[in-house]
mmCIF file of C-alpha atoms in Angstrom:
data_model
loop_
_atom_site.group_PDB
_atom_site.id
_atom_site.type_symbol
_atom_site.label_atom_id
_atom_site.label_comp_id
_atom_site.label_asym_id
_atom_site.label_seq_id
_atom_site.Cartn_x
_atom_site.Cartn_y
_atom_site.Cartn_z
ATOM 1 C CA MET B 199 0.000 0.000 0.000
ATOM 2 C CA GLU B 200 3.088 2.224 -0.070
ATOM 3 C CA ASN B 201 2.150 4.261 -3.161
ATOM 4 C CA ARG B 202 -1.602 4.234 -2.591
ATOM 5 C CA TYR B 203 -3.657 6.987 -1.011
ATOM 6 C CA PHE B 204 -6.942 6.917 0.822
ATOM 7 C CA LYS B 205 -9.550 9.398 1.971
ATOM 8 C CA LEU B 206 -10.978 8.761 5.395
ATOM 9 C CA GLU B 207 -14.445 9.957 6.346
ATOM 10 C CA ILE B 208 -14.868 10.040 10.112
ATOM 11 C CA PHE B 209 -18.156 10.871 11.840
ATOM 12 C CA ILE B 210 -17.647 12.230 15.353
ATOM 13 C CA PRO B 211 -19.352 14.502 17.897
ATOM 14 C CA GLU B 212 -18.049 18.069 17.700
ATOM 15 C CA THR B 213 -16.976 17.798 21.346
ATOM 16 C CA HIS B 214 -14.229 15.365 20.268
ATOM 17 C CA PHE B 215 -12.990 17.180 17.156
ATOM 18 C CA THR B 216 -9.896 18.729 18.767
ATOM 19 C CA ASP B 217 -8.768 15.350 20.128
ATOM 20 C CA LEU B 218 -9.330 13.783 16.708
ATOM 21 C CA ARG B 219 -7.336 16.503 14.962
ATOM 22 C CA LYS B 220 -4.428 15.974 17.382
ATOM 23 C CA ALA B 221 -4.585 12.203 16.854
ATOM 24 C CA LEU B 222 -4.520 12.638 13.066
ATOM 25 C CA GLN B 223 -1.588 15.028 13.343
ATOM 26 C CA SER B 224 0.309 12.526 15.522
ATOM 27 C CA VAL B 225 0.314 9.987 12.655
ATOM 28 C CA ASP B 226 0.939 12.594 9.918
ATOM 29 C CA ALA B 227 -2.515 12.221 8.376
ATOM 30 C CA GLY B 228 -3.350 15.059 6.021
ATOM 31 C CA HIS B 229 0.256 15.679 4.963
ATOM 32 C CA ILE B 230 0.104 17.087 1.442
ATOM 33 C CA GLY B 231 3.341 18.355 -0.096
ATOM 34 C CA ASN B 232 4.731 21.184 2.044
ATOM 35 C CA TYR B 233 1.590 21.333 4.208
ATOM 36 C CA ASP B 234 0.440 19.176 7.063
ATOM 37 C CA CYS B 235 -2.685 18.939 9.233
ATOM 38 C CA CYS B 236 -4.831 19.263 6.073
ATOM 39 C CA LEU B 237 -8.396 18.130 6.595
ATOM 40 C CA SER B 238 -11.916 19.348 6.084
ATOM 41 C CA TYR B 239 -15.053 18.979 8.130
ATOM 42 C CA SER B 240 -18.716 19.729 7.803
ATOM 43 C CA ARG B 241 -21.723 19.516 10.057
ATOM 44 C CA VAL B 242 -24.101 16.658 9.326
ATOM 45 C CA ILE B 243 -27.058 15.006 11.024
ATOM 46 C CA GLY B 244 -26.519 11.357 11.894
ATOM 47 C CA THR B 245 -29.184 8.838 12.864
ATOM 48 C CA TRP B 246 -28.836 5.460 14.556
ATOM 49 C CA ARG B 247 -30.613 3.063 16.892
ATOM 50 C CA PRO B 248 -28.608 1.311 19.611
ATOM 51 C CA LEU B 249 -29.577 -2.360 19.755
ATOM 52 C CA THR B 250 -29.864 -4.638 22.768
ATOM 53 C CA GLY B 251 -26.647 -4.953 24.746
ATOM 54 C CA THR B 252 -25.089 -1.699 23.555
ATOM 55 C CA ASP B 253 -23.695 1.112 25.684
ATOM 56 C CA PRO B 254 -24.161 4.157 23.451
ATOM 57 C CA PHE B 255 -22.223 7.384 23.991
ATOM 58 C CA ILE B 256 -25.343 9.232 22.803
ATOM 59 C CA GLY B 257 -28.877 7.844 22.754
ATOM 60 C CA GLU B 258 -30.820 5.055 24.386
ATOM 61 C CA GLU B 259 -31.053 1.364 23.620
ATOM 62 C CA GLY B 260 -33.937 0.655 21.226
ATOM 63 C CA LYS B 261 -34.643 4.308 20.355
ATOM 64 C CA ILE B 262 -33.674 6.113 17.158
ATOM 65 C CA SER B 263 -31.284 8.974 17.804
ATOM 66 C CA GLU B 264 -30.753 11.981 15.575
ATOM 67 C CA GLU B 265 -27.807 14.213 16.433
ATOM 68 C CA GLU B 266 -25.457 16.754 14.893
ATOM 69 C CA GLU B 267 -22.022 15.350 14.163
ATOM 70 C CA LEU B 268 -18.982 16.405 12.211
ATOM 71 C CA LYS B 269 -17.921 14.573 9.074
ATOM 72 C CA VAL B 270 -14.138 14.874 8.967
ATOM 73 C CA GLU B 271 -12.301 14.094 5.729
ATOM 74 C CA VAL B 272 -8.562 13.560 5.506
ATOM 75 C CA THR B 273 -6.200 12.063 2.918
ATOM 76 C CA ILE B 274 -3.564 9.597 4.067
ATOM 77 C CA SER B 275 -0.827 7.427 2.645
ATOM 78 C CA GLY B 276 -1.702 3.747 2.468
ATOM 79 C CA SER B 277 1.463 2.915 4.392
ATOM 80 C CA ARG B 278 -0.055 4.669 7.428
ATOM 81 C CA LEU B 279 -3.599 3.319 7.194
ATOM 82 C CA ASP B 280 -3.515 0.895 10.131
ATOM 83 C CA GLU B 281 -1.828 3.283 12.560
ATOM 84 C CA THR B 282 -4.227 6.060 11.540
ATOM 85 C CA ILE B 283 -7.291 3.895 12.208
ATOM 86 C CA THR B 284 -5.803 2.926 15.592
ATOM 87 C CA ALA B 285 -5.166 6.587 16.498
ATOM 88 C CA ILE B 286 -8.740 7.522 15.574
ATOM 89 C CA LYS B 287 -10.249 4.728 17.660
ATOM 90 C CA GLU B 288 -8.168 5.775 20.682
ATOM 91 C CA VAL B 289 -9.916 9.179 20.838
ATOM 92 C CA HIS B 290 -13.324 8.352 19.358
ATOM 93 C CA PRO B 291 -16.126 8.092 21.943
ATOM 94 C CA TYR B 292 -18.460 5.770 20.014
ATOM 95 C CA GLU B 293 -18.573 1.998 20.558
ATOM 96 C CA GLU B 294 -18.771 1.562 16.776
ATOM 97 C CA PRO B 295 -17.142 4.602 15.138
ATOM 98 C CA VAL B 296 -17.952 5.178 11.470
ATOM 99 C CA ILE B 297 -14.651 5.411 9.608
ATOM 100 C CA ASN B 298 -15.049 5.067 5.856
ATOM 101 C CA VAL B 299 -11.852 4.228 3.970
ATOM 102 C CA ILE B 300 -12.004 5.207 0.289
ATOM 103 C CA GLU B 301 -9.156 4.427 -2.061
ATOM 104 C CA LEU B 302 -8.236 7.378 -4.260
ATOM 105 C CA TYR B 303 -7.528 6.937 -7.932
ATOM 106 C CA ARG B 304 -5.819 10.319 -8.278
ATOM 107 C CA THR B 305 -4.864 12.964 -5.774
ATOM 108 C CA GLY B 306 -3.156 16.321 -5.839
ATOM 109 C CA MET B 307 -0.272 14.746 -3.949
#
C-alpha cells in the first residue's frame, strides 16, 4: 500500500474534534506536499438506533437517535492506514465509530 492513497471519512461529535485533529496530526494524516494537518469537516445530522446490549455514547437502547455530528475528511498514505485507524479509535467516543476508507484513484499529492 506504499504508493496508494486513501480518503478517510470520520463521523464524530463536535466535542471530540480537537482530540481527533491531534490524533490525526500525531500519525501525519493530512500531509500534502509542504503542508500538514490538512483536513476538512462539515456539520451533518446522523441517525442510529442502539440495539440490545449496547452502551451508546449518545442515545438510548432501542430508540432512534438523531444528532449533529462532524464529518471529517482527511487524505492519508496507504502505508499509514492501520496506525491512523488505531489513532482515531483511541480518541473516538463511540462503541462503533464510522470510519469510511475510500481508495483514491488520483490525488493532488
